[in-house]
XYZ file of C-alpha atoms in Angstrom:
342
model
C 5.451 -30.107 12.925
C 3.762 -26.777 13.584
C 5.584 -23.815 12.029
C 5.729 -22.014 15.373
C 7.649 -24.937 16.918
C 10.099 -25.526 14.076
C 13.813 -25.044 14.730
C 14.767 -21.399 14.970
C 17.538 -19.716 13.004
C 16.423 -20.503 9.477
C 18.358 -18.485 6.922
C 16.597 -15.323 5.713
C 14.866 -15.190 2.347
C 17.049 -13.377 -0.202
C 15.937 -13.054 -3.833
C 18.237 -13.154 -6.914
C 18.713 -9.377 -6.724
C 19.920 -9.409 -3.096
C 16.616 -8.086 -1.739
C 15.564 -9.501 1.639
C 11.944 -10.661 1.674
C 10.531 -9.311 4.924
C 6.902 -8.557 4.016
C 4.170 -11.081 3.181
C 0.718 -10.076 2.020
C -1.832 -12.864 2.426
C -5.221 -13.010 0.740
C -7.429 -15.019 3.088
C -10.373 -15.013 0.662
C -11.154 -13.907 -2.888
C -14.727 -13.032 -1.829
C -15.887 -9.507 -1.139
C -19.102 -7.738 -0.184
C -18.300 -4.911 -2.649
C -17.766 -4.984 -6.423
C -15.496 -1.981 -6.971
C -15.462 -0.989 -10.622
C -11.651 -0.955 -10.962
C -11.191 -4.264 -9.126
C -13.971 -6.691 -10.067
C -16.593 -7.444 -12.624
C -20.100 -7.170 -11.185
C -20.859 -10.830 -11.919
C -17.822 -12.506 -10.372
C -17.164 -16.237 -10.222
C -15.412 -17.023 -6.964
C -13.217 -19.962 -6.048
C -14.854 -23.167 -4.801
C -14.503 -23.297 -1.035
C -12.712 -26.649 -1.322
C -9.834 -24.915 -3.129
C -9.286 -22.399 -0.335
C -6.759 -23.097 2.409
C -8.110 -23.633 5.885
C -7.299 -21.031 8.524
C -4.972 -23.571 10.129
C -3.118 -24.024 6.826
C -2.824 -20.264 6.394
C -1.395 -20.047 9.916
C 1.202 -22.726 9.137
C 2.220 -21.003 5.897
C 2.495 -17.569 7.485
C 4.483 -19.036 10.365
C 6.934 -20.594 7.915
C 7.578 -17.190 6.366
C 7.997 -15.614 9.807
C 10.517 -18.307 10.661
C 12.488 -17.325 7.544
C 12.655 -13.641 8.319
C 9.349 -12.067 7.338
C 8.731 -9.259 9.834
C 5.428 -7.902 8.555
C 2.214 -9.748 7.728
C -0.745 -8.079 6.050
C -4.025 -9.968 5.699
C -6.055 -8.944 2.672
C -8.774 -10.264 0.386
C -11.154 -9.851 -1.371
C -12.474 -8.504 1.871
C -10.646 -10.426 4.632
C -13.161 -9.681 7.372
C -15.998 -11.477 5.558
C -14.233 -14.827 5.939
C -15.885 -16.980 8.579
C -13.962 -17.111 11.873
C -11.096 -15.046 10.439
C -10.468 -13.461 13.836
C -9.085 -16.799 15.041
C -6.333 -16.423 12.433
C -5.518 -12.914 13.669
C -5.365 -14.165 17.246
C -3.132 -17.119 16.341
C -0.734 -15.023 14.262
C -0.586 -12.534 17.108
C 1.590 -15.013 19.019
C 4.502 -14.048 16.755
C 4.147 -10.447 17.904
C 4.404 -11.569 21.505
C 7.616 -13.545 20.869
C 9.170 -10.684 18.901
C 9.490 -12.796 15.741
C 7.039 -10.470 13.964
C 7.111 -6.681 14.010
C 3.660 -5.996 12.635
C 0.348 -7.694 11.853
C -1.953 -5.533 9.757
C -5.027 -5.731 7.560
C -6.374 -4.066 4.430
C -10.159 -3.801 4.485
C -13.014 -1.995 2.775
C -14.278 -1.010 6.225
C -17.675 -2.682 5.945
C -17.015 -4.988 8.924
C -14.926 -2.663 11.095
C -17.766 -1.697 13.416
C -18.018 -5.398 14.280
C -14.342 -6.328 14.484
C -12.282 -3.246 15.404
C -11.966 -4.160 19.087
C -11.029 -7.768 18.322
C -8.384 -6.651 15.833
C -6.814 -4.420 18.451
C -6.910 -7.220 21.026
C -5.111 -9.545 18.575
C -2.206 -7.103 18.330
C -3.153 -5.170 15.202
C -2.110 -1.547 15.593
C -2.523 -0.113 12.075
C -5.103 -0.791 9.386
C -5.528 0.252 5.761
C -9.054 1.123 4.676
C -9.916 1.416 0.989
C -12.093 4.492 0.476
C -12.181 6.355 -2.837
C -14.866 8.984 -2.252
C -16.738 10.834 0.501
C -19.838 11.248 -1.665
C -22.465 8.655 -0.691
C -24.001 8.307 -4.150
C -20.627 8.110 -5.837
C -19.462 5.575 -3.241
C -22.324 3.243 -4.126
C -21.610 3.781 -7.825
C -17.920 2.916 -7.445
C -18.437 -0.062 -5.124
C -21.720 -1.122 -6.753
C -22.977 -2.598 -3.451
C -21.403 -0.529 -0.672
C -22.898 2.048 1.704
C -20.685 4.953 2.754
C -22.262 5.428 6.190
C -21.411 1.838 7.137
C -17.739 2.430 6.340
C -17.673 5.781 8.159
C -19.186 4.124 11.236
C -16.494 1.453 10.994
C -13.767 4.084 10.859
C -15.076 5.654 14.051
C -15.056 2.210 15.696
C -11.432 1.787 14.624
C -10.511 5.140 16.184
C -12.229 4.207 19.445
C -10.302 0.907 19.468
C -7.036 2.827 19.180
C -6.184 1.629 15.669
C -4.117 3.906 13.457
C -5.899 4.340 10.134
C -4.481 4.851 6.679
C -6.968 5.575 3.892
C -6.151 4.124 0.471
C -7.846 5.945 -2.407
C -7.516 4.824 -6.021
C -7.257 7.907 -8.235
C -9.922 7.667 -10.935
C -10.075 10.277 -13.671
C -13.502 11.852 -13.909
C -14.720 10.028 -10.792
C -12.961 11.270 -7.669
C -10.302 13.681 -8.937
C -12.609 16.567 -7.976
C -12.619 15.374 -4.336
C -8.896 15.356 -3.670
C -8.815 18.553 -1.590
C -11.871 17.468 0.369
C -10.312 14.085 1.160
C -7.031 15.642 2.308
C -8.896 18.024 4.617
C -11.158 15.241 5.955
C -8.217 12.905 6.618
C -6.517 15.706 8.519
C -9.599 16.351 10.647
C -9.987 12.640 11.449
C -6.295 12.016 12.144
C -5.868 9.592 9.238
C -2.988 9.243 6.807
C -4.063 9.238 3.144
C -2.499 7.439 0.182
C -3.466 7.862 -3.458
C -2.897 4.862 -5.756
C -2.758 4.639 -9.530
C -5.262 2.218 -11.033
C -3.553 -1.102 -11.787
C -4.144 -3.137 -14.987
C -5.263 -6.414 -13.404
C -8.153 -8.640 -14.515
C -11.103 -8.043 -16.796
C -13.508 -5.632 -15.100
C -16.414 -5.456 -17.515
C -17.529 -2.247 -19.156
C -15.121 0.110 -17.384
C -12.167 1.061 -19.579
C -8.917 1.433 -17.677
C -7.662 4.009 -20.109
C -10.609 6.189 -19.134
C -10.001 5.534 -15.409
C -6.252 6.136 -15.430
C -5.006 9.314 -13.752
C -1.205 9.711 -13.475
C -0.334 10.663 -9.920
C 2.304 13.076 -11.174
C -0.564 15.229 -12.433
C -2.572 14.706 -9.242
C 0.376 15.683 -7.031
C 1.028 18.832 -9.056
C -2.612 19.866 -8.584
C -2.460 19.110 -4.844
C 0.645 21.285 -4.481
C -1.357 24.287 -5.663
C -3.465 24.238 -2.488
C -1.381 22.320 0.068
C 2.199 22.533 1.310
C 3.925 19.177 0.889
C 7.195 18.418 2.652
C 9.134 15.288 1.767
C 9.618 12.734 4.518
C 11.593 9.530 4.867
C 8.629 7.787 6.534
C 8.114 4.195 5.345
C 5.676 1.455 6.305
C 7.401 -1.374 4.446
C 5.262 -0.872 1.354
C 5.834 1.087 -1.863
C 4.234 4.421 -0.921
C 6.298 7.614 -1.038
C 5.165 9.947 1.744
C 4.927 13.689 2.258
C 3.742 15.687 5.256
C 0.873 18.106 4.630
C 1.851 21.227 6.562
C -1.726 22.469 6.905
C -3.015 19.244 8.522
C 0.105 17.672 10.009
C -0.843 14.324 8.469
C 1.020 12.173 5.976
C 0.037 11.995 2.305
C 1.382 9.122 0.223
C 1.510 8.163 -3.433
C 1.782 4.654 -4.906
C 2.797 4.864 -8.556
C 3.246 1.426 -10.182
C 2.864 2.968 -13.638
C 4.445 6.430 -13.638
C 7.256 5.447 -11.247
C 8.219 1.798 -10.971
C 9.139 1.043 -7.327
C 10.507 -2.456 -7.936
C 14.168 -1.809 -7.107
C 13.454 -1.958 -3.367
C 10.692 -4.583 -3.412
C 10.703 -6.665 -0.232
C 7.249 -8.220 -0.756
C 5.614 -11.411 -1.948
C 1.920 -12.271 -2.093
C 0.159 -15.449 -1.042
C -3.337 -16.260 -2.265
C -6.020 -18.055 -0.309
C -5.343 -21.193 -2.396
C -1.675 -21.280 -1.410
C -0.330 -19.821 -4.642
C 2.669 -17.574 -4.067
C 3.151 -14.687 -6.493
C 6.665 -13.346 -6.301
C 5.544 -10.172 -8.138
C 2.147 -8.506 -8.306
C 2.622 -7.670 -11.987
C 3.962 -11.026 -13.227
C 2.257 -14.368 -13.784
C 5.011 -16.661 -12.490
C 3.837 -18.364 -9.301
C 4.552 -21.263 -6.964
C 2.058 -23.811 -5.637
C 2.720 -23.919 -1.899
C -0.526 -25.766 -1.201
C 0.952 -28.927 -2.712
C 4.011 -28.701 -0.467
C 1.859 -27.817 2.530
C -0.363 -30.867 2.095
C 2.370 -33.250 0.972
C 3.989 -33.501 4.386
C 3.696 -32.426 8.007
C 7.449 -31.830 7.912
C 8.038 -28.110 7.489
C 11.337 -28.818 5.712
C 9.333 -29.661 2.575
C 7.397 -26.407 2.808
C 10.513 -24.375 3.552
C 12.254 -25.784 0.480
C 9.290 -24.900 -1.736
C 9.265 -21.331 -0.417
C 12.994 -20.905 -1.003
C 12.728 -22.269 -4.546
C 9.956 -19.770 -5.279
C 11.934 -16.814 -3.938
C 14.850 -17.833 -6.167
C 12.580 -16.966 -9.127
C 11.468 -13.530 -7.933
C 11.799 -11.169 -10.936
C 13.481 -7.794 -10.903
C 10.242 -5.915 -11.563
C 6.784 -5.776 -13.075
C 5.614 -4.777 -16.548
C 2.517 -2.696 -15.790
C 1.545 -0.375 -18.632
C -1.620 1.384 -19.727
C -1.798 2.912 -23.171
C -4.165 3.115 -26.124
C -2.541 0.145 -27.856
C -2.882 -2.033 -24.761
C -5.815 -1.020 -22.573
C -6.509 -4.552 -21.335
C -5.113 -6.124 -18.163
C -1.361 -6.656 -17.815
C -2.172 -9.848 -15.926
C -5.430 -11.823 -16.206
C -6.130 -12.385 -12.501
C -8.199 -9.879 -10.530
C -6.664 -7.893 -7.693
C -9.082 -9.680 -5.332
C -7.386 -13.008 -6.150
C -3.841 -11.849 -5.432
C -4.676 -9.617 -2.496
C -4.757 -5.848 -2.409
């Protein structure tokens, strides 16, 4: 039975701490055309293609979650737009927007493929996108991404604007790398009409020579420095994710902060993450997971899949254990961010 045609009225997903699970982030691939220094090692070993769910299987899984009360889907990677024929998945999931079962279908991307796909994303029902961009300096951009070209991403952002997509820029704060560009990025985002969110570096996966302790910049320090030059007004704006937003009076745009280390945001967590192999992580910062691929392939009856999802949610922990200090500068969890989905 296709998930879209299953009986309606399934009970919502509630975790052991009475939090409703309404937001699913789905990694459609672990592959990426960049090798960002805080996310991946340069010489990555990717999953065998046979281990990765088909687009049809991803559709069935996402539809099961929508049936059980998920109102927001975000497709991520790796880089989601490098997956072959991924736009068919966007178009198919867009049917849930049309029925009203889903409030929002979004994507997190590095922007490298936006010039090609912005119009198709908009046609599929995507209204907002997150673009990962940590610097406006071309040389530094190539250094941080190892393989990326800044002008390609900037062209993609202009294509997104022309397509009518709202853009939020996600910038990982990296001490000694982009902390000198903060004012420039705030001004640029204001000029372009983009929201901007700064994110603390997360301790996930071995990343080669880069030391996280050297990369780590507490956003409490960053925000204090920003407040010296910009007027920040608190706002209750939320997108369903963990960012805390302010309005920048000088630009009129929103500025957000995601602080998994200096301020744990777990008490209101409404999110779970699905990998491209069908592994469900109930928490980004914990290793406990559920194998939904087995349930998906065991039966065409969605009751089997639904039961597996509910069992997994019953194990969702209260919070994560991210920490970076000099006694423990390695990853809090061994998997790379590209495996779980950004």
